[in-house]
mmCIF file of N, CA and C in Angstrom:
data_model
loop_
_atom_site.group_PDB
_atom_site.id
_atom_site.type_symbol
_atom_site.label_atom_id
_atom_site.label_comp_id
_atom_site.label_asym_id
_atom_site.label_seq_id
_atom_site.Cartn_x
_atom_site.Cartn_y
_atom_site.Cartn_z
ATOM 1 N N UNK A 65 -5.570 135.455 85.584
ATOM 2 C CA UNK A 65 -4.127 135.471 85.404
ATOM 3 C C UNK A 65 -3.666 136.919 85.328
ATOM 4 N N UNK A 66 -2.515 137.180 85.926
ATOM 5 C CA UNK A 66 -1.915 138.513 85.897
ATOM 6 C C UNK A 66 -0.798 138.499 84.845
ATOM 7 N N UNK A 67 -1.047 139.174 83.738
ATOM 8 C CA UNK A 67 -0.097 139.187 82.626
ATOM 9 C C UNK A 67 1.231 139.828 82.959
ATOM 10 N N UNK A 68 1.218 140.822 83.834
ATOM 11 C CA UNK A 68 2.480 141.481 84.196
ATOM 12 C C UNK A 68 3.391 140.532 84.976
ATOM 13 N N UNK A 69 2.807 139.802 85.911
ATOM 14 C CA UNK A 69 3.609 138.824 86.646
ATOM 15 C C UNK A 69 4.052 137.689 85.730
ATOM 16 N N UNK A 70 3.207 137.325 84.785
ATOM 17 C CA UNK A 70 3.597 136.305 83.806
ATOM 18 C C UNK A 70 4.783 136.790 82.978
ATOM 19 N N UNK A 71 4.763 138.069 82.599
ATOM 20 C CA UNK A 71 5.908 138.652 81.886
ATOM 21 C C UNK A 71 7.169 138.633 82.728
ATOM 22 N N UNK A 72 7.032 138.973 84.003
ATOM 23 C CA UNK A 72 8.184 138.940 84.910
ATOM 24 C C UNK A 72 8.721 137.515 85.032
ATOM 25 N N UNK A 73 7.812 136.535 85.082
ATOM 26 C CA UNK A 73 8.222 135.130 85.165
ATOM 27 C C UNK A 73 8.992 134.727 83.902
ATOM 28 N N UNK A 74 8.507 135.139 82.748
ATOM 29 C CA UNK A 74 9.184 134.807 81.488
ATOM 30 C C UNK A 74 10.572 135.431 81.437
ATOM 31 N N UNK A 75 10.688 136.670 81.891
ATOM 32 C CA UNK A 75 12.003 137.327 81.914
ATOM 33 C C UNK A 75 12.923 136.625 82.901
ATOM 34 N N UNK A 76 12.381 136.185 84.030
ATOM 35 C CA UNK A 76 13.190 135.460 85.017
ATOM 36 C C UNK A 76 13.673 134.130 84.448
ATOM 37 N N UNK A 77 12.805 133.421 83.715
ATOM 38 C CA UNK A 77 13.222 132.171 83.072
ATOM 39 C C UNK A 77 14.330 132.458 82.062
ATOM 40 N N UNK A 78 14.134 133.477 81.236
ATOM 41 C CA UNK A 78 15.151 133.857 80.252
ATOM 42 C C UNK A 78 16.470 134.198 80.945
ATOM 43 N N UNK A 79 16.395 134.948 82.022
ATOM 44 C CA UNK A 79 17.593 135.332 82.773
ATOM 45 C C UNK A 79 18.308 134.102 83.311
ATOM 46 N N UNK A 80 17.552 133.154 83.838
ATOM 47 C CA UNK A 80 18.137 131.926 84.371
ATOM 48 C C UNK A 80 18.814 131.122 83.259
ATOM 49 N N UNK A 81 18.158 131.015 82.112
ATOM 50 C CA UNK A 81 18.736 130.275 80.986
ATOM 51 C C UNK A 81 20.021 130.944 80.504
ATOM 52 N N UNK A 82 20.009 132.258 80.376
ATOM 53 C CA UNK A 82 21.217 132.984 79.952
ATOM 54 C C UNK A 82 22.324 132.793 80.973
ATOM 55 N N UNK A 83 21.965 132.892 82.248
ATOM 56 C CA UNK A 83 22.946 132.716 83.325
ATOM 57 C C UNK A 83 23.622 131.346 83.227
ATOM 58 N N UNK A 84 22.820 130.305 83.047
ATOM 59 C CA UNK A 84 23.364 128.941 83.004
ATOM 60 C C UNK A 84 24.144 128.713 81.714
ATOM 61 N N UNK A 85 23.572 129.098 80.596
ATOM 62 C CA UNK A 85 24.172 128.778 79.295
ATOM 63 C C UNK A 85 25.363 129.689 78.972
ATOM 64 N N UNK A 86 25.121 130.985 78.810
ATOM 65 C CA UNK A 86 26.209 131.901 78.459
ATOM 66 C C UNK A 86 27.143 132.144 79.640
ATOM 67 N N UNK A 87 26.550 132.407 80.794
ATOM 68 C CA UNK A 87 27.366 132.679 81.973
ATOM 69 C C UNK A 87 28.211 131.499 82.386
ATOM 70 N N UNK A 88 27.654 130.317 82.249
ATOM 71 C CA UNK A 88 28.439 129.124 82.564
ATOM 72 C C UNK A 88 29.688 129.034 81.703
ATOM 73 N N UNK A 89 29.510 129.331 80.431
ATOM 74 C CA UNK A 89 30.632 129.270 79.496
ATOM 75 C C UNK A 89 31.615 130.433 79.696
ATOM 76 N N UNK A 90 31.080 131.628 79.908
ATOM 77 C CA UNK A 90 31.915 132.828 79.963
ATOM 78 C C UNK A 90 32.452 133.165 81.357
ATOM 79 N N UNK A 91 31.809 132.646 82.387
ATOM 80 C CA UNK A 91 32.208 133.012 83.754
ATOM 81 C C UNK A 91 32.579 131.789 84.588
ATOM 82 N N UNK A 92 31.680 130.833 84.709
ATOM 83 C CA UNK A 92 31.919 129.697 85.608
ATOM 84 C C UNK A 92 33.063 128.809 85.132
ATOM 85 N N UNK A 93 33.093 128.467 83.852
ATOM 86 C CA UNK A 93 34.180 127.611 83.354
ATOM 87 C C UNK A 93 35.548 128.273 83.499
ATOM 88 N N UNK A 94 35.710 129.556 83.106
ATOM 89 C CA UNK A 94 37.016 130.196 83.333
ATOM 90 C C UNK A 94 37.382 130.292 84.813
ATOM 91 N N UNK A 95 36.379 130.489 85.658
ATOM 92 C CA UNK A 95 36.643 130.533 87.097
ATOM 93 C C UNK A 95 37.240 129.217 87.564
ATOM 94 N N UNK A 96 36.629 128.105 87.171
ATOM 95 C CA UNK A 96 37.128 126.793 87.577
ATOM 96 C C UNK A 96 38.492 126.486 86.972
ATOM 97 N N UNK A 97 38.746 127.005 85.777
ATOM 98 C CA UNK A 97 40.027 126.757 85.110
ATOM 99 C C UNK A 97 41.138 127.655 85.641
ATOM 100 N N UNK A 98 40.780 128.653 86.413
ATOM 101 C CA UNK A 98 41.758 129.616 86.929
ATOM 102 C C UNK A 98 42.766 128.935 87.846
ATOM 103 N N UNK A 99 44.034 129.193 87.572
ATOM 104 C CA UNK A 99 45.084 128.649 88.421
ATOM 105 C C UNK A 99 45.563 129.641 89.456
ATOM 106 N N UNK A 100 45.125 130.903 89.330
ATOM 107 C CA UNK A 100 45.603 131.958 90.214
ATOM 108 C C UNK A 100 44.828 132.107 91.504
ATOM 109 N N UNK A 101 43.724 131.425 91.625
ATOM 110 C CA UNK A 101 42.918 131.521 92.839
ATOM 111 C C UNK A 101 43.137 130.305 93.724
ATOM 112 N N UNK A 102 43.099 130.535 95.018
ATOM 113 C CA UNK A 102 43.160 129.419 95.946
ATOM 114 C C UNK A 102 41.847 128.653 95.920
ATOM 115 N N UNK A 103 41.849 127.458 96.511
ATOM 116 C CA UNK A 103 40.648 126.617 96.496
ATOM 117 C C UNK A 103 39.460 127.276 97.187
ATOM 118 N N UNK A 104 39.702 127.912 98.316
ATOM 119 C CA UNK A 104 38.576 128.487 99.059
ATOM 120 C C UNK A 104 37.904 129.610 98.263
ATOM 121 N N UNK A 105 38.647 130.618 97.748
ATOM 122 C CA UNK A 105 37.948 131.647 96.966
ATOM 123 C C UNK A 105 37.339 131.103 95.669
ATOM 124 N N UNK A 106 38.030 130.176 95.018
ATOM 125 C CA UNK A 106 37.520 129.619 93.766
ATOM 126 C C UNK A 106 36.198 128.902 93.984
ATOM 127 N N UNK A 107 36.165 128.003 94.958
ATOM 128 C CA UNK A 107 34.961 127.210 95.142
ATOM 129 C C UNK A 107 33.871 127.960 95.892
ATOM 130 N N UNK A 108 34.230 128.991 96.639
ATOM 131 C CA UNK A 108 33.215 129.862 97.227
ATOM 132 C C UNK A 108 32.497 130.619 96.115
ATOM 133 N N UNK A 109 33.244 131.126 95.145
ATOM 134 C CA UNK A 109 32.630 131.805 94.004
ATOM 135 C C UNK A 109 31.795 130.854 93.172
ATOM 136 N N UNK A 110 32.266 129.648 92.989
ATOM 137 C CA UNK A 110 31.508 128.655 92.225
ATOM 138 C C UNK A 110 30.214 128.294 92.965
ATOM 139 N N UNK A 111 30.303 128.179 94.278
ATOM 140 C CA UNK A 111 29.125 127.925 95.104
ATOM 141 C C UNK A 111 28.121 129.070 94.942
ATOM 142 N N UNK A 112 28.607 130.307 95.017
ATOM 143 C CA UNK A 112 27.740 131.469 94.853
ATOM 144 C C UNK A 112 27.120 131.503 93.459
ATOM 145 N N UNK A 113 27.859 131.044 92.462
ATOM 146 C CA UNK A 113 27.330 130.961 91.106
ATOM 147 C C UNK A 113 26.049 130.097 91.101
ATOM 148 N N UNK A 114 26.119 128.984 91.777
ATOM 149 C CA UNK A 114 24.964 128.096 91.823
ATOM 150 C C UNK A 114 23.844 128.655 92.698
ATOM 151 N N UNK A 115 24.188 129.410 93.723
ATOM 152 C CA UNK A 115 23.150 130.072 94.518
ATOM 153 C C UNK A 115 22.359 131.044 93.645
ATOM 154 N N UNK A 116 23.057 131.767 92.782
ATOM 155 C CA UNK A 116 22.384 132.694 91.870
ATOM 156 C C UNK A 116 21.446 131.927 90.937
ATOM 157 N N UNK A 117 21.888 130.784 90.442
ATOM 158 C CA UNK A 117 21.032 129.960 89.590
ATOM 159 C C UNK A 117 19.752 129.583 90.334
ATOM 160 N N UNK A 118 19.891 129.174 91.578
ATOM 161 C CA UNK A 118 18.732 128.792 92.388
ATOM 162 C C UNK A 118 17.816 129.993 92.617
ATOM 163 N N UNK A 119 18.392 131.152 92.902
ATOM 164 C CA UNK A 119 17.587 132.357 93.130
ATOM 165 C C UNK A 119 16.835 132.747 91.864
ATOM 166 N N UNK A 120 17.496 132.690 90.717
ATOM 167 C CA UNK A 120 16.827 133.045 89.462
ATOM 168 C C UNK A 120 15.670 132.092 89.168
ATOM 169 N N UNK A 121 15.879 130.811 89.390
ATOM 170 C CA UNK A 121 14.794 129.846 89.201
ATOM 171 C C UNK A 121 13.670 130.119 90.213
ATOM 172 N N UNK A 122 14.042 130.478 91.427
ATOM 173 C CA UNK A 122 13.047 130.808 92.446
ATOM 174 C C UNK A 122 12.236 132.042 92.092
ATOM 175 N N UNK A 123 12.883 133.051 91.503
ATOM 176 C CA UNK A 123 12.153 134.236 91.058
ATOM 177 C C UNK A 123 11.143 133.864 89.972
ATOM 178 N N UNK A 124 11.579 133.033 89.030
ATOM 179 C CA UNK A 124 10.672 132.594 87.970
ATOM 180 C C UNK A 124 9.465 131.861 88.564
ATOM 181 N N UNK A 125 9.722 130.981 89.508
ATOM 182 C CA UNK A 125 8.645 130.237 90.163
ATOM 183 C C UNK A 125 7.721 131.183 90.929
ATOM 184 N N UNK A 126 8.303 132.103 91.685
ATOM 185 C CA UNK A 126 7.500 133.034 92.479
ATOM 186 C C UNK A 126 6.597 133.883 91.580
ATOM 187 N N UNK A 127 7.181 134.487 90.545
ATOM 188 C CA UNK A 127 6.368 135.301 89.638
ATOM 189 C C UNK A 127 5.304 134.447 88.952
ATOM 190 N N UNK A 128 5.669 133.231 88.566
ATOM 191 C CA UNK A 128 4.712 132.348 87.914
ATOM 192 C C UNK A 128 3.549 131.987 88.820
ATOM 193 N N UNK A 129 3.840 131.676 90.062
ATOM 194 C CA UNK A 129 2.774 131.339 91.014
ATOM 195 C C UNK A 129 1.815 132.504 91.213
ATOM 196 N N UNK A 130 2.379 133.692 91.361
ATOM 197 C CA UNK A 130 1.532 134.860 91.578
ATOM 198 C C UNK A 130 0.743 135.187 90.307
ATOM 199 N N UNK A 131 1.354 134.980 89.148
ATOM 200 C CA UNK A 131 0.654 135.239 87.882
ATOM 201 C C UNK A 131 -0.596 134.376 87.768
ATOM 202 N N UNK A 132 -0.500 133.145 88.228
ATOM 203 C CA UNK A 132 -1.628 132.204 88.134
ATOM 204 C C UNK A 132 -2.473 132.201 89.401
ATOM 205 N N UNK A 133 -2.259 133.191 90.264
ATOM 206 C CA UNK A 133 -3.022 133.341 91.508
ATOM 207 C C UNK A 133 -2.866 132.136 92.429
ATOM 208 N N UNK A 134 -1.716 131.480 92.351
ATOM 209 C CA UNK A 134 -1.434 130.351 93.232
ATOM 210 C C UNK A 134 -0.489 130.772 94.357
ATOM 211 N N UNK A 135 -0.080 132.022 94.352
ATOM 212 C CA UNK A 135 0.805 132.549 95.376
ATOM 213 C C UNK A 135 0.283 133.912 95.821
ATOM 214 N N UNK A 136 0.717 134.353 96.970
ATOM 215 C CA UNK A 136 0.219 135.619 97.511
ATOM 216 C C UNK A 136 0.887 136.808 96.830
ATOM 217 N N UNK A 137 0.228 137.945 96.917
ATOM 218 C CA UNK A 137 0.809 139.181 96.385
ATOM 219 C C UNK A 137 2.079 139.535 97.156
ATOM 220 N N UNK A 138 2.181 139.097 98.404
ATOM 221 C CA UNK A 138 3.413 139.326 99.171
ATOM 222 C C UNK A 138 4.597 138.640 98.493
ATOM 223 N N UNK A 139 4.369 137.450 97.966
ATOM 224 C CA UNK A 139 5.419 136.739 97.228
ATOM 225 C C UNK A 139 5.807 137.532 95.990
ATOM 226 N N UNK A 140 4.823 138.098 95.313
ATOM 227 C CA UNK A 140 5.108 138.941 94.149
ATOM 228 C C UNK A 140 5.879 140.188 94.533
ATOM 229 N N UNK A 141 5.521 140.785 95.662
ATOM 230 C CA UNK A 141 6.233 141.976 96.134
ATOM 231 C C UNK A 141 7.677 141.630 96.498
ATOM 232 N N UNK A 142 7.878 140.492 97.133
ATOM 233 C CA UNK A 142 9.228 140.063 97.493
ATOM 234 C C UNK A 142 10.076 139.830 96.243
ATOM 235 N N UNK A 143 9.521 139.108 95.258
ATOM 236 C CA UNK A 143 10.263 138.831 94.021
ATOM 237 C C UNK A 143 10.562 140.125 93.276
ATOM 238 N N UNK A 144 9.601 141.040 93.251
ATOM 239 C CA UNK A 144 9.805 142.331 92.596
ATOM 240 C C UNK A 144 10.896 143.123 93.295
ATOM 241 N N UNK A 145 10.853 143.125 94.619
ATOM 242 C CA UNK A 145 11.892 143.826 95.384
ATOM 243 C C UNK A 145 13.269 143.246 95.134
ATOM 244 N N UNK A 146 13.361 141.924 95.095
ATOM 245 C CA UNK A 146 14.656 141.285 94.802
ATOM 246 C C UNK A 146 15.165 141.697 93.425
ATOM 247 N N UNK A 147 14.302 141.626 92.415
ATOM 248 C CA UNK A 147 14.714 141.990 91.060
ATOM 249 C C UNK A 147 15.159 143.443 91.009
ATOM 250 N N UNK A 148 14.424 144.320 91.683
ATOM 251 C CA UNK A 148 14.804 145.737 91.716
ATOM 252 C C UNK A 148 16.135 145.969 92.403
ATOM 253 N N UNK A 149 16.348 145.295 93.516
ATOM 254 C CA UNK A 149 17.619 145.440 94.233
ATOM 255 C C UNK A 149 18.784 144.862 93.423
ATOM 256 N N UNK A 150 18.544 143.751 92.728
ATOM 257 C CA UNK A 150 19.597 143.181 91.880
ATOM 258 C C UNK A 150 19.955 144.151 90.761
ATOM 259 N N UNK A 151 18.955 144.819 90.178
ATOM 260 C CA UNK A 151 19.212 145.811 89.129
ATOM 261 C C UNK A 151 20.035 146.973 89.690
ATOM 262 N N UNK A 152 19.629 147.479 90.844
ATOM 263 C CA UNK A 152 20.356 148.594 91.450
ATOM 264 C C UNK A 152 21.792 148.219 91.799
ATOM 265 N N UNK A 153 21.984 147.014 92.323
ATOM 266 C CA UNK A 153 23.326 146.571 92.676
ATOM 267 C C UNK A 153 24.202 146.447 91.431
ATOM 268 N N UNK A 154 23.639 145.937 90.349
ATOM 269 C CA UNK A 154 24.367 145.820 89.094
ATOM 270 C C UNK A 154 24.811 147.199 88.609
ATOM 271 N N UNK A 155 23.892 148.155 88.622
ATOM 272 C CA UNK A 155 24.231 149.513 88.180
ATOM 273 C C UNK A 155 25.243 150.169 89.116
ATOM 274 N N UNK A 156 25.133 149.916 90.408
ATOM 275 C CA UNK A 156 26.099 150.469 91.368
ATOM 276 C C UNK A 156 27.494 149.907 91.121
ATOM 277 N N UNK A 157 27.574 148.616 90.818
ATOM 278 C CA UNK A 157 28.882 148.021 90.545
ATOM 279 C C UNK A 157 29.488 148.576 89.254
ATOM 280 N N UNK A 158 28.647 148.803 88.248
ATOM 281 C CA UNK A 158 29.129 149.398 86.995
ATOM 282 C C UNK A 158 29.746 150.755 87.287
ATOM 283 N N UNK A 159 29.053 151.534 88.073
ATOM 284 C CA UNK A 159 29.560 152.877 88.396
ATOM 285 C C UNK A 159 30.801 152.820 89.291
ATOM 286 N N UNK A 160 30.730 152.033 90.334
ATOM 287 C CA UNK A 160 31.821 151.987 91.322
ATOM 288 C C UNK A 160 33.121 151.454 90.727
ATOM 289 N N UNK A 161 33.021 150.409 89.901
ATOM 290 C CA UNK A 161 34.222 149.773 89.362
ATOM 291 C C UNK A 161 34.497 150.150 87.911
ATOM 292 N N UNK A 162 33.750 151.147 87.424
ATOM 293 C CA UNK A 162 33.931 151.669 86.064
ATOM 294 C C UNK A 162 33.892 150.551 85.013
ATOM 295 N N UNK A 163 32.860 149.740 85.112
ATOM 296 C CA UNK A 163 32.663 148.645 84.173
ATOM 297 C C UNK A 163 31.844 149.138 82.985
ATOM 298 N N UNK A 164 31.983 148.476 81.872
ATOM 299 C CA UNK A 164 31.141 148.788 80.728
ATOM 300 C C UNK A 164 29.777 148.126 80.946
ATOM 301 N N UNK A 165 28.705 148.876 80.758
ATOM 302 C CA UNK A 165 27.372 148.280 80.930
ATOM 303 C C UNK A 165 27.145 147.063 80.033
ATOM 304 N N UNK A 166 27.773 147.031 78.863
ATOM 305 C CA UNK A 166 27.612 145.876 77.976
ATOM 306 C C UNK A 166 28.433 144.676 78.438
ATOM 307 N N UNK A 167 29.433 144.889 79.282
ATOM 308 C CA UNK A 167 30.231 143.787 79.820
ATOM 309 C C UNK A 167 29.659 143.270 81.138
ATOM 310 N N UNK A 168 28.718 144.003 81.691
ATOM 311 C CA UNK A 168 28.089 143.643 82.963
ATOM 312 C C UNK A 168 26.585 143.884 82.812
ATOM 313 N N UNK A 169 25.923 143.091 81.938
ATOM 314 C CA UNK A 169 24.572 143.431 81.478
ATOM 315 C C UNK A 169 23.402 142.939 82.339
ATOM 316 N N UNK A 170 23.650 142.497 83.537
ATOM 317 C CA UNK A 170 22.570 141.953 84.354
ATOM 318 C C UNK A 170 21.419 142.946 84.518
ATOM 319 N N UNK A 171 21.744 144.207 84.647
ATOM 320 C CA UNK A 171 20.752 145.253 84.832
ATOM 321 C C UNK A 171 19.687 145.223 83.726
ATOM 322 N N UNK A 172 20.109 144.861 82.506
ATOM 323 C CA UNK A 172 19.200 144.899 81.359
ATOM 324 C C UNK A 172 18.091 143.850 81.452
ATOM 325 N N UNK A 173 18.263 142.852 82.289
ATOM 326 C CA UNK A 173 17.223 141.850 82.503
ATOM 327 C C UNK A 173 16.461 142.094 83.807
ATOM 328 N N UNK A 174 17.166 142.576 84.817
ATOM 329 C CA UNK A 174 16.494 142.797 86.098
ATOM 330 C C UNK A 174 15.587 144.026 86.089
ATOM 331 N N UNK A 175 15.936 145.053 85.324
ATOM 332 C CA UNK A 175 15.066 146.240 85.276
ATOM 333 C C UNK A 175 13.694 145.891 84.691
ATOM 334 N N UNK A 176 13.616 145.247 83.507
ATOM 335 C CA UNK A 176 12.277 144.910 83.012
ATOM 336 C C UNK A 176 11.552 143.877 83.880
ATOM 337 N N UNK A 177 12.303 142.978 84.522
ATOM 338 C CA UNK A 177 11.683 142.014 85.425
ATOM 339 C C UNK A 177 11.029 142.746 86.592
ATOM 340 N N UNK A 178 11.765 143.688 87.181
ATOM 341 C CA UNK A 178 11.225 144.467 88.302
ATOM 342 C C UNK A 178 10.070 145.354 87.854
ATOM 343 N N UNK A 179 10.193 145.925 86.664
ATOM 344 C CA UNK A 179 9.113 146.788 86.148
ATOM 345 C C UNK A 179 7.828 145.973 85.935
ATOM 346 N N UNK A 180 7.950 144.807 85.340
ATOM 347 C CA UNK A 180 6.767 143.947 85.145
ATOM 348 C C UNK A 180 6.179 143.552 86.499
ATOM 349 N N UNK A 181 7.041 143.217 87.454
ATOM 350 C CA UNK A 181 6.555 142.872 88.785
ATOM 351 C C UNK A 181 5.827 144.040 89.453
ATOM 352 N N UNK A 182 6.394 145.239 89.310
ATOM 353 C CA UNK A 182 5.753 146.419 89.903
ATOM 354 C C UNK A 182 4.400 146.685 89.249
ATOM 355 N N UNK A 183 4.330 146.546 87.937
ATOM 356 C CA UNK A 183 3.054 146.720 87.248
ATOM 357 C C UNK A 183 2.058 145.632 87.651
ATOM 358 N N UNK A 184 2.560 144.426 87.883
ATOM 359 C CA UNK A 184 1.704 143.338 88.356
ATOM 360 C C UNK A 184 1.120 143.624 89.727
ATOM 361 N N UNK A 185 1.907 144.265 90.572
ATOM 362 C CA UNK A 185 1.409 144.631 91.895
ATOM 363 C C UNK A 185 0.365 145.753 91.797
ATOM 364 N N UNK A 186 0.552 146.609 90.817
ATOM 365 C CA UNK A 186 -0.338 147.753 90.632
ATOM 366 C C UNK A 186 -1.710 147.289 90.160
ATOM 367 N N UNK A 187 -1.714 146.288 89.242
ATOM 368 C CA UNK A 187 -2.979 145.827 88.670
ATOM 369 C C UNK A 187 -3.439 144.583 89.341
#
C-alpha cells in the first residue's frame, strides 16, 4: 500500500464531503433560489456543480485504487495533476478577482491532495 496516495484519497473524500455538505448549503441552494439568473445560466451552473461532485469522487477513487496497487501509476499521475491544476486555478481566481482566500478556500484542500499525490509518485 502507498500511504501517500492513501492520504490523497482521504483528502479527496473529505473535499467531496465538504463540497456536498457545506457547499450545497452555501452555494448550490442559494444558486437555485436565485431569481436574478435566467434558467440556462442557473441550471448550467447547477449542472457544473454536480460535475465537480463527480470529479471529486473520481479523484478519491483514483487515488484509492493506486494506493492499494489496483490502479496504474499513470492514474495516480493524472489525479495528482488534476488536483495541482485545481489548486493553481483556485489561487489564480483569488488573485484575478481579488477574492479573500478564506472565502474561496478550495486551494487549502487541493494543495495537500496534490502534494500527497506527488509524494506518492515519488515513492
